[in-house]
Short mmCIF file of C-alpha atoms and ligand atoms in Angstrom, two decimals:
data_model
loop_
_atom_site.label_atom_id
_atom_site.label_comp_id
_atom_site.label_asym_id
_atom_site.label_seq_id
_atom_site.Cartn_x
_atom_site.Cartn_y
_atom_site.Cartn_z
CA MET A 208 8.16 10.89 4.69
CA THR A 209 6.88 7.36 5.39
CA SER A 210 3.64 5.91 4.05
CA GLU A 211 2.08 6.25 7.51
CA GLU A 212 3.04 9.91 7.76
CA LEU A 213 1.80 10.66 4.27
CA TYR A 214 -1.45 8.82 4.98
CA ALA A 215 -2.03 10.85 8.14
CA ARG A 216 -1.40 14.03 6.15
CA ALA A 217 -3.64 12.85 3.29
CA CYS A 218 -6.51 12.03 5.67
CA LYS A 219 -6.62 15.66 6.77
CA LYS A 220 -7.26 16.98 3.27
CA ILE A 221 -8.63 14.08 1.19
CA PRO A 222 -11.70 12.10 2.38
CA GLY A 223 -10.37 8.76 3.63
CA GLY A 224 -6.92 9.89 2.51
CA VAL A 225 -7.39 8.49 -1.00
CA ASN A 226 -8.84 9.43 -4.37
CA SER A 227 -10.62 6.07 -4.87
CA PRO A 228 -12.01 4.09 -1.90
CA VAL A 229 -10.37 0.64 -2.19
CA ARG A 230 -6.94 2.28 -2.07
CA ALA A 231 -7.54 3.00 1.64
CA TRP A 232 -7.04 -0.67 2.62
CA ARG A 233 -10.19 -0.70 4.80
CA ALA A 234 -10.69 -4.41 4.01
CA VAL A 235 -7.19 -5.43 5.09
CA GLY A 236 -6.23 -2.86 7.73
CA GLY A 237 -3.17 -0.66 8.14
CA ALA A 238 -2.00 2.42 6.28
CA PRO A 239 -1.83 2.04 2.51
CA ARG A 240 1.65 2.09 1.04
CA PHE A 241 2.40 5.28 -0.88
CA VAL A 242 4.02 4.39 -4.18
CA GLU A 243 7.10 6.21 -5.33
CA ARG A 244 7.63 4.46 -8.65
CA GLY A 245 7.00 1.35 -10.69
CA ALA A 246 9.24 -0.60 -13.05
CA GLY A 247 8.24 -3.76 -14.92
CA SER A 248 6.53 -6.17 -12.54
CA ARG A 249 7.35 -4.17 -9.42
CA ILE A 250 6.30 -1.14 -7.45
CA TYR A 251 8.43 0.62 -4.86
CA ASP A 252 6.98 2.47 -1.89
CA VAL A 253 8.25 5.62 -0.20
CA ASP A 254 9.47 3.46 2.70
CA GLY A 255 12.06 1.82 0.48
CA ASN A 256 10.30 -1.53 -0.10
CA GLY A 257 9.80 -3.24 -3.47
CA TYR A 258 6.86 -5.53 -4.26
CA VAL A 259 5.86 -7.82 -7.09
CA ASP A 260 2.67 -6.04 -8.13
CA PHE A 261 -0.49 -7.98 -8.99
CA VAL A 262 -2.74 -4.90 -8.92
CA ASN A 263 -1.22 -3.32 -12.02
CA SER A 264 -3.38 -0.24 -11.60
CA TRP A 265 -6.47 -2.47 -11.37
CA GLY A 266 -5.75 -4.19 -14.65
CA ALA A 267 -4.72 -1.22 -16.77
CA LEU A 268 -1.05 -2.17 -16.99
CA ILE A 269 -0.99 -5.37 -19.00
CA LEU A 270 2.63 -4.64 -20.00
CA GLY A 271 3.73 -3.78 -16.47
CA HIS A 272 5.02 -0.46 -15.14
CA ALA A 273 6.83 2.18 -17.17
CA GLN A 274 7.08 -0.05 -20.26
CA ARG A 275 9.69 1.48 -22.55
CA ASP A 276 7.62 1.89 -25.74
CA VAL A 277 4.66 3.29 -23.86
CA VAL A 278 6.80 5.81 -21.99
CA ALA A 279 8.50 6.87 -25.24
CA ALA A 280 5.15 7.30 -27.00
CA VAL A 281 3.79 9.43 -24.16
CA GLN A 282 6.95 11.55 -24.02
CA ALA A 283 6.89 12.14 -27.77
CA ALA A 284 3.19 13.07 -27.66
CA ALA A 285 3.68 15.40 -24.69
CA ALA A 286 6.46 17.21 -26.52
CA ARG A 287 3.95 18.00 -29.30
CA GLY A 288 1.39 19.36 -26.83
CA THR A 289 -0.73 17.70 -24.18
CA THR A 290 -4.25 18.55 -25.40
CA TYR A 291 -5.87 20.61 -28.14
CA GLY A 292 -9.62 20.08 -27.87
CA ALA A 293 -9.52 19.38 -31.60
CA PRO A 294 -9.35 16.06 -33.47
CA THR A 295 -6.04 14.25 -34.05
CA GLU A 296 -4.91 11.42 -36.34
CA GLY A 297 -4.18 9.12 -33.37
CA GLU A 298 -7.88 9.07 -32.44
CA VAL A 299 -8.78 7.86 -35.92
CA GLN A 300 -6.09 5.17 -35.79
CA LEU A 301 -7.29 3.96 -32.40
CA ALA A 302 -10.95 3.94 -33.52
CA GLU A 303 -10.03 1.93 -36.63
CA LEU A 304 -7.97 -0.51 -34.62
CA VAL A 305 -10.72 -1.19 -32.09
CA CYS A 306 -13.33 -1.66 -34.83
CA GLN A 307 -10.98 -4.10 -36.53
CA CYS A 308 -10.47 -6.20 -33.37
CA TYR A 309 -14.11 -6.07 -32.20
CA PRO A 310 -16.35 -6.88 -35.18
CA ALA A 311 -19.45 -5.87 -33.17
CA VAL A 312 -18.03 -2.36 -32.83
CA LYS A 313 -18.82 -0.44 -36.00
CA LYS A 314 -18.37 3.00 -34.51
CA ILE A 315 -16.73 4.14 -31.31
CA ARG A 316 -16.30 7.21 -29.18
CA LEU A 317 -13.40 7.85 -26.81
CA VAL A 318 -13.90 9.15 -23.27
CA SER A 319 -11.65 9.49 -20.21
CA SER A 320 -12.99 6.88 -17.74
CA GLY A 321 -14.92 3.63 -17.62
CA THR A 322 -17.63 5.45 -15.66
CA GLU A 323 -18.21 7.81 -18.56
CA ALA A 324 -18.26 4.94 -21.04
CA THR A 325 -20.97 2.92 -19.27
CA MET A 326 -23.00 6.02 -18.37
CA SER A 327 -23.00 7.17 -22.00
CA ALA A 328 -23.79 3.68 -23.33
CA LEU A 329 -26.87 3.53 -21.11
CA ARG A 330 -28.03 6.96 -22.26
CA LEU A 331 -27.71 5.81 -25.86
CA ALA A 332 -29.62 2.58 -25.15
CA ARG A 333 -32.44 4.54 -23.55
CA ALA A 334 -32.63 6.92 -26.49
CA TYR A 335 -32.54 4.05 -28.99
CA THR A 336 -35.31 2.03 -27.32
CA GLY A 337 -37.40 4.86 -25.87
CA ARG A 338 -37.44 2.89 -22.58
CA ASP A 339 -36.15 3.83 -19.11
CA LYS A 340 -35.38 0.70 -17.11
CA ILE A 341 -32.03 -1.04 -17.12
CA VAL A 342 -30.86 -4.39 -15.78
CA LYS A 343 -27.52 -4.99 -14.12
CA PHE A 344 -26.23 -8.10 -12.37
CA ASP A 345 -25.66 -8.34 -8.64
CA GLY A 346 -21.95 -7.79 -7.94
CA CYS A 347 -21.00 -6.33 -11.30
CA TYR A 348 -19.47 -2.87 -11.12
CA HIS A 349 -19.82 -0.41 -13.96
CA GLY A 350 -18.41 2.80 -12.53
CA HIS A 351 -20.06 5.27 -10.21
CA SER A 352 -22.88 6.90 -12.17
CA ASP A 353 -26.13 7.09 -10.18
CA GLY A 354 -28.17 4.29 -11.71
CA LEU A 355 -25.28 1.82 -11.61
CA LEU A 356 -24.52 2.06 -7.89
CA VAL A 357 -27.14 -0.50 -6.97
CA LYS A 358 -25.85 -3.92 -5.81
CA ALA A 359 -22.50 -2.94 -7.22
CA GLY A 360 -19.22 -4.81 -6.77
CA SER A 361 -15.70 -3.42 -6.33
CA GLY A 362 -15.40 -0.73 -3.63
CA VAL A 363 -19.13 -0.74 -2.94
CA ALA A 364 -18.91 -4.45 -2.08
CA THR A 365 -15.56 -4.08 -0.31
CA LEU A 366 -17.11 -1.56 2.06
CA ALA A 367 -20.26 -3.75 2.29
CA LEU A 368 -22.52 -0.90 1.23
CA PRO A 369 -25.90 -2.04 -0.15
CA GLU A 370 -25.77 0.98 -2.44
CA SER A 371 -24.52 4.54 -2.38
CA ALA A 372 -26.18 7.34 -0.45
CA GLY A 373 -27.04 10.35 -2.59
CA VAL A 374 -28.61 8.42 -5.44
CA PRO A 375 -32.19 9.64 -6.02
CA ARG A 376 -34.77 6.92 -5.36
CA ALA A 377 -36.33 7.63 -8.74
CA VAL A 378 -33.04 6.88 -10.49
CA ALA A 379 -32.23 3.72 -8.47
CA GLY A 380 -35.80 2.56 -9.11
CA GLU A 381 -35.09 2.28 -12.82
CA THR A 382 -32.30 -0.25 -12.14
CA LEU A 383 -33.36 -3.88 -11.91
CA ILE A 384 -31.08 -6.61 -10.60
CA ALA A 385 -30.51 -10.09 -12.01
CA GLU A 386 -28.16 -12.84 -10.78
CA PHE A 387 -24.94 -13.55 -12.65
CA ASN A 388 -24.90 -17.08 -14.13
CA GLN A 389 -28.68 -17.44 -13.59
CA SER A 390 -30.36 -16.41 -16.81
CA ASP A 391 -33.82 -17.31 -15.46
CA THR A 392 -33.58 -14.26 -13.16
CA LEU A 393 -33.19 -12.08 -16.26
CA GLN A 394 -36.04 -13.85 -18.01
CA THR A 395 -38.29 -13.16 -15.00
CA LEU A 396 -37.50 -9.42 -15.24
CA PHE A 397 -38.39 -9.36 -18.94
CA HIS A 398 -41.73 -11.04 -18.11
CA ARG A 399 -42.43 -8.64 -15.29
CA TYR A 400 -41.51 -5.50 -17.29
CA PRO A 401 -42.40 -6.20 -20.92
CA ARG A 402 -41.19 -3.44 -23.30
CA GLU A 403 -39.86 -1.36 -20.39
CA ILE A 404 -36.22 -2.49 -20.31
CA ALA A 405 -33.84 -0.40 -22.42
CA ALA A 406 -30.62 -2.26 -21.72
CA VAL A 407 -28.92 -5.10 -19.96
CA ILE A 408 -25.38 -4.28 -18.88
CA ILE A 409 -22.99 -7.02 -17.83
CA GLU A 410 -19.33 -7.75 -17.20
CA PRO A 411 -19.04 -10.82 -19.45
CA VAL A 412 -16.44 -12.14 -17.02
CA CYS A 413 -17.20 -10.66 -13.65
CA GLY A 414 -14.10 -9.05 -12.17
CA ASN A 415 -15.58 -6.87 -9.47
CA MET A 416 -16.78 -9.54 -7.03
CA GLY A 417 -13.48 -11.19 -7.58
CA VAL A 418 -13.24 -13.16 -10.80
CA ILE A 419 -16.37 -15.10 -11.69
CA PRO A 420 -16.37 -16.77 -15.12
CA PRO A 421 -19.61 -17.04 -17.07
CA GLN A 422 -20.93 -20.60 -17.04
CA GLU A 423 -21.31 -22.41 -20.32
CA GLY A 424 -24.17 -20.94 -22.36
CA PHE A 425 -24.95 -18.10 -19.91
CA LEU A 426 -23.84 -15.21 -22.14
CA GLN A 427 -25.49 -16.81 -25.17
CA ARG A 428 -28.76 -17.01 -23.23
CA VAL A 429 -28.44 -13.35 -22.13
CA ARG A 430 -27.95 -12.47 -25.82
CA GLU A 431 -31.08 -14.42 -26.84
CA LEU A 432 -33.24 -12.91 -24.12
CA THR A 433 -32.18 -9.33 -24.86
CA ARG A 434 -32.75 -9.83 -28.57
CA GLU A 435 -36.24 -11.27 -28.02
CA ALA A 436 -37.12 -8.38 -25.71
CA GLY A 437 -35.72 -5.66 -27.97
CA ALA A 438 -33.30 -4.52 -25.24
CA VAL A 439 -29.77 -3.32 -25.96
CA LEU A 440 -27.08 -5.68 -24.68
CA ILE A 441 -24.06 -3.82 -23.30
CA PHE A 442 -20.87 -5.72 -22.55
CA ASP A 443 -18.82 -3.79 -20.05
CA GLU A 444 -15.36 -4.93 -21.11
CA VAL A 445 -13.53 -2.21 -19.20
CA ILE A 446 -11.52 -4.97 -17.49
CA THR A 447 -11.78 -7.81 -20.00
CA GLY A 448 -11.19 -5.81 -23.19
CA PHE A 449 -7.70 -6.54 -24.56
CA ARG A 450 -7.20 -8.52 -21.33
CA VAL A 451 -8.77 -11.96 -21.70
CA SER A 452 -7.96 -11.85 -25.42
CA PHE A 453 -7.18 -9.19 -28.02
CA ALA A 454 -10.88 -9.35 -28.94
CA GLY A 455 -12.02 -9.27 -25.30
CA ALA A 456 -14.53 -11.63 -23.72
CA GLN A 457 -16.83 -11.29 -26.72
CA GLY A 458 -14.04 -12.82 -28.81
CA CYS A 459 -13.46 -15.65 -26.31
CA TYR A 460 -17.09 -16.62 -25.81
CA GLY A 461 -18.35 -15.81 -29.30
CA VAL A 462 -21.20 -13.52 -28.23
CA ALA A 463 -21.70 -10.17 -29.97
CA PRO A 464 -23.22 -7.39 -27.83
CA ASP A 465 -24.93 -4.29 -29.26
CA LEU A 466 -22.65 -1.93 -27.35
CA THR A 467 -19.21 -2.48 -25.82
CA CYS A 468 -17.44 -0.43 -23.15
CA LEU A 469 -13.65 -0.48 -22.99
CA GLY A 470 -11.12 1.14 -20.65
CA LYS A 471 -8.04 0.20 -18.61
CA VAL A 472 -5.76 -1.67 -21.08
CA LEU A 473 -7.08 0.46 -23.95
CA GLY A 474 -5.40 3.53 -22.48
CA GLY A 475 -2.08 1.86 -21.61
CA GLY A 476 -2.23 3.29 -18.08
CA LEU A 477 -3.46 6.77 -18.98
CA PRO A 478 -7.03 8.02 -18.54
CA LEU A 479 -8.83 6.64 -21.58
CA ALA A 480 -11.96 4.58 -22.15
CA ALA A 481 -14.46 4.11 -24.96
CA PHE A 482 -17.91 2.92 -25.89
CA GLY A 483 -18.93 1.68 -29.29
CA GLY A 484 -21.08 -0.75 -31.21
CA ASP A 485 -23.95 -0.92 -33.62
CA LYS A 486 -23.91 1.93 -36.15
CA ALA A 487 -27.61 2.76 -35.84
CA ILE A 488 -27.22 3.20 -32.07
CA MET A 489 -23.91 5.07 -32.19
CA ASP A 490 -25.20 7.52 -34.81
CA LEU A 491 -27.67 8.80 -32.25
CA LEU A 492 -24.74 10.60 -30.62
CA ALA A 493 -24.37 14.36 -31.01
CA PRO A 494 -23.50 16.00 -33.35
CA GLU A 495 -24.89 13.24 -35.61
CA GLY A 496 -27.97 12.67 -33.45
CA PRO A 497 -29.87 13.93 -30.40
CA VAL A 498 -28.00 12.17 -27.55
CA TYR A 499 -25.58 14.56 -25.91
CA GLN A 500 -22.17 13.41 -24.71
CA ALA A 501 -18.90 15.35 -24.67
CA GLY A 502 -15.52 15.73 -22.96
CA THR A 503 -12.81 18.41 -22.78
CA LEU A 504 -10.05 15.79 -22.59
CA SER A 505 -11.80 13.00 -24.55
CA GLY A 506 -9.36 11.27 -26.90
CA ASN A 507 -6.48 13.02 -25.17
CA PRO A 508 -3.33 12.73 -27.33
CA LEU A 509 -1.13 11.36 -24.53
CA ALA A 510 -3.66 8.70 -23.61
CA VAL A 511 -4.21 7.77 -27.24
CA ALA A 512 -0.45 7.47 -27.79
CA ALA A 513 -0.11 5.20 -24.74
CA GLY A 514 -3.05 3.12 -25.95
CA LEU A 515 -1.71 2.73 -29.48
CA ALA A 516 1.76 1.77 -28.20
CA THR A 517 0.21 -0.83 -25.88
CA LEU A 518 -2.05 -2.34 -28.52
CA LYS A 519 0.85 -2.58 -30.95
CA ILE A 520 2.64 -4.89 -28.55
CA LEU A 521 -0.51 -6.84 -27.70
CA ALA A 522 -1.13 -7.48 -31.40
CA GLN A 523 1.99 -9.66 -31.57
CA ASP A 524 1.40 -13.35 -32.02
CA SER A 525 2.23 -15.16 -28.81
CA VAL A 526 1.31 -12.48 -26.29
CA TYR A 527 -1.94 -13.93 -24.95
CA ALA A 528 -0.58 -17.48 -24.94
CA GLU A 529 2.34 -16.20 -22.86
CA LEU A 530 0.03 -14.38 -20.43
CA GLU A 531 -2.09 -17.53 -20.11
CA HIS A 532 1.00 -19.61 -19.43
CA ARG A 533 2.27 -17.33 -16.65
CA ALA A 534 -1.15 -16.97 -15.06
CA GLN A 535 -1.61 -20.74 -15.17
CA LEU A 536 1.74 -21.18 -13.42
CA LEU A 537 0.59 -18.79 -10.71
CA GLU A 538 -2.77 -20.51 -10.31
CA ASP A 539 -1.23 -23.99 -10.17
CA GLY A 540 1.51 -22.93 -7.77
CA LEU A 541 -0.84 -21.17 -5.34
CA SER A 542 -3.44 -23.95 -5.52
CA GLU A 543 -0.86 -26.61 -4.73
CA VAL A 544 0.52 -24.67 -1.77
CA LEU A 545 -2.90 -23.89 -0.30
CA ARG A 546 -3.99 -27.52 -0.71
CA ARG A 547 -0.80 -28.82 0.88
CA HIS A 548 -1.28 -26.57 3.90
CA ARG A 549 -5.00 -27.41 4.08
CA VAL A 550 -6.11 -23.81 3.63
CA LYS A 551 -9.72 -23.84 2.48
CA ALA A 552 -9.66 -21.67 -0.64
CA ILE A 553 -10.34 -21.75 -4.35
CA ILE A 554 -8.92 -19.79 -7.24
CA ASN A 555 -11.12 -18.51 -10.04
CA ARG A 556 -9.16 -17.52 -13.12
CA VAL A 557 -9.87 -16.39 -16.66
CA GLY A 558 -6.68 -15.70 -18.60
CA SER A 559 -4.52 -13.23 -16.70
CA MET A 560 -7.17 -12.22 -14.16
CA LEU A 561 -7.64 -14.29 -11.01
CA THR A 562 -8.99 -14.22 -7.47
CA LEU A 563 -8.29 -16.33 -4.38
CA PHE A 564 -11.49 -16.85 -2.42
CA PHE A 565 -10.85 -18.10 1.11
CA GLY A 566 -13.15 -20.30 3.17
CA VAL A 567 -15.30 -21.43 0.24
CA THR A 568 -15.24 -24.24 -2.28
CA ARG A 569 -17.07 -22.65 -5.19
CA VAL A 570 -17.89 -19.10 -6.32
CA SER A 571 -20.19 -18.64 -9.29
CA SER A 572 -22.32 -15.71 -8.13
CA ALA A 573 -22.13 -12.57 -6.02
CA THR A 574 -24.01 -14.42 -3.28
CA ASP A 575 -21.24 -17.05 -3.20
CA ALA A 576 -18.53 -14.38 -3.27
CA ARG A 577 -20.00 -12.60 -0.25
CA THR A 578 -19.61 -15.78 1.84
CA CYS A 579 -15.82 -15.87 1.43
CA SER A 580 -13.66 -15.21 4.49
CA ARG A 581 -12.67 -11.55 4.54
CA GLU A 582 -10.63 -12.15 7.69
CA LEU A 583 -8.50 -14.89 6.17
CA PHE A 584 -8.01 -12.82 3.02
CA ALA A 585 -6.78 -9.90 5.14
CA ARG A 586 -4.23 -12.21 6.79
CA PHE A 587 -3.14 -13.53 3.41
CA PHE A 588 -2.79 -9.98 2.05
CA GLN A 589 -0.65 -8.83 5.00
CA GLY A 590 1.41 -12.02 4.95
CA MET A 591 2.16 -11.63 1.28
CA LEU A 592 2.92 -7.93 1.65
CA GLN A 593 5.50 -8.67 4.33
CA ARG A 594 7.08 -11.07 1.85
CA GLY A 595 7.25 -8.50 -0.94
CA ILE A 596 4.10 -9.42 -2.88
CA TYR A 597 1.37 -6.84 -3.48
CA PHE A 598 -2.11 -8.31 -4.04
CA PRO A 599 -5.28 -6.20 -4.37
CA PRO A 600 -6.22 -4.95 -0.89
CA SER A 601 -9.73 -6.43 -1.02
CA PRO A 602 -11.11 -9.99 -1.11
CA LEU A 603 -13.55 -8.99 -3.85
CA GLU A 604 -11.17 -7.79 -6.54
CA ALA A 605 -9.18 -9.42 -9.32
CA ALA A 606 -5.40 -9.80 -9.31
CA PHE A 607 -3.71 -9.23 -12.68
CA VAL A 608 -0.73 -10.92 -14.27
CA SER A 609 1.17 -8.74 -16.75
CA LEU A 610 3.69 -9.48 -19.47
CA ALA A 611 6.33 -7.99 -17.16
CA HIS A 612 5.90 -10.81 -14.62
CA THR A 613 8.72 -13.27 -15.10
CA THR A 614 8.55 -16.94 -14.13
CA GLY A 615 10.94 -15.90 -11.33
CA ASP A 616 8.31 -13.43 -10.04
CA ILE A 617 5.69 -16.17 -10.13
CA GLU A 618 7.99 -18.59 -8.27
CA ASP A 619 8.73 -15.92 -5.64
CA THR A 620 5.00 -15.39 -5.20
CA VAL A 621 4.27 -19.09 -4.78
CA ARG A 622 7.18 -19.43 -2.33
CA ALA A 623 5.88 -16.44 -0.33
CA CYS A 624 2.46 -18.06 -0.15
CA ASP A 625 4.00 -21.36 0.94
CA ASP A 626 5.91 -19.60 3.70
CA TRP A 627 2.82 -17.67 4.81
CA ALA A 628 0.56 -20.72 4.79
CA ALA A 629 3.12 -22.80 6.70
CA ARG A 630 3.23 -20.24 9.50
CA ALA A 631 -0.28 -18.84 9.51
CA PRO A 632 -2.60 -20.45 12.04
CA VAL A 633 -5.27 -21.07 9.42
CA ILE A 634 -8.39 -23.18 9.18
N1 PMP B 99 -16.54 -1.06 -15.55
C1 PMP B 99 -15.76 -2.01 -15.01
C2 PMP B 99 -16.00 -3.44 -15.37
C3 PMP B 99 -14.76 -1.65 -14.11
O1 PMP B 99 -14.01 -2.61 -13.55
C4 PMP B 99 -14.56 -0.28 -13.81
C5 PMP B 99 -13.48 0.17 -12.85
N2 PMP B 99 -12.78 -0.76 -12.18
C6 PMP B 99 -15.39 0.65 -14.41
C7 PMP B 99 -16.36 0.24 -15.29
C8 PMP B 99 -15.22 2.11 -14.13
O2 PMP B 99 -14.07 2.57 -14.70
P1 PMP B 99 -13.36 3.90 -14.15
O3 PMP B 99 -12.84 3.56 -12.80
O4 PMP B 99 -12.30 4.18 -15.18
O5 PMP B 99 -14.40 4.97 -14.11
#
């Protein structure tokens, strides 16, 4: 069956034909390609095409597809049993490893998705402070729990929804919105709601309105303001954890949050995420304390094995320098080509995560990101796809470079972009 046939079949039984909205390609048009398999830097669709993949399961696959050690670890774990609902040694090893890499994380709990991690971190923050309100930043995405679907990035922004239907007004009303890279907007909220704000949650490098780096001093100021106000600072490092450095964005920018959420890379491509941080806050969790949180498959042995195998490779010396080098090559190559063909676009990049914003000259906030040309991005996406390069199917998402991308892959990508830009009737 072709992708188009499978998509038509899927649409009859699965809303929108997909199990997560951005996969439906609504922002770029056409039927999504159904993937048959992945290997290294590439994915192969059921129609017989191969693509250099810069989605990498939305950042989870920092080693690329079907990496040998990860596959072997998962196979070995599966042969011992796929789940027990009882503790295992791997969970302790993973908890110790994360605490070692993230000094702000003194205790940690494993869950199965980033959504669970952020939702549970907020519950903890509310219990710890005895307050109800939370602050998030316009354009940041923290999963799909009720209170976090206000001014959210990722699929919510891709589909241009102001927020999700079905969220009770009372819940959404407890979520306040500040502007990324504008700490005065956070300060204003603290003045307006003194001693009411339990937590401030932020992607320290925004990845869900495309990549938006924090400006110099911004995260430090957010840290100061939250400390002064007695609010819990939550870094959602579901994308950036083990991605922008082994110690995440908090390691790069030298800012220690109270709670940290991890996911994606942590699970090596299997369903695994975590939240952790300050001991006094974490010890409020049941069975130690009164905050309930649980999961049948939490700390699943297959996911833990994949995570441990991935982190073992990432702990090697030159890994992040190598990722930086390859991502820099990609950025430089694409920038040069777009400039040469007079395509109005900029590239925002932090380490191995990057976004091409078309039709704009600067993006430092969600407001800027929303002004980028969706139409030109869609043409770029389709042009690259025809040339065997698979970018995220939305203008407001990050592309990810993995250790499996060779310099040859990067050169092919730049050449494809050159060819597209030379032929595309662009502004
Ligand atoms: N936080 C961030 C920063 C994310 O990017 C995502 C997902 N892309 C989530 C949370 C939610 O994670 P999940 O999709 O695993 O629920």
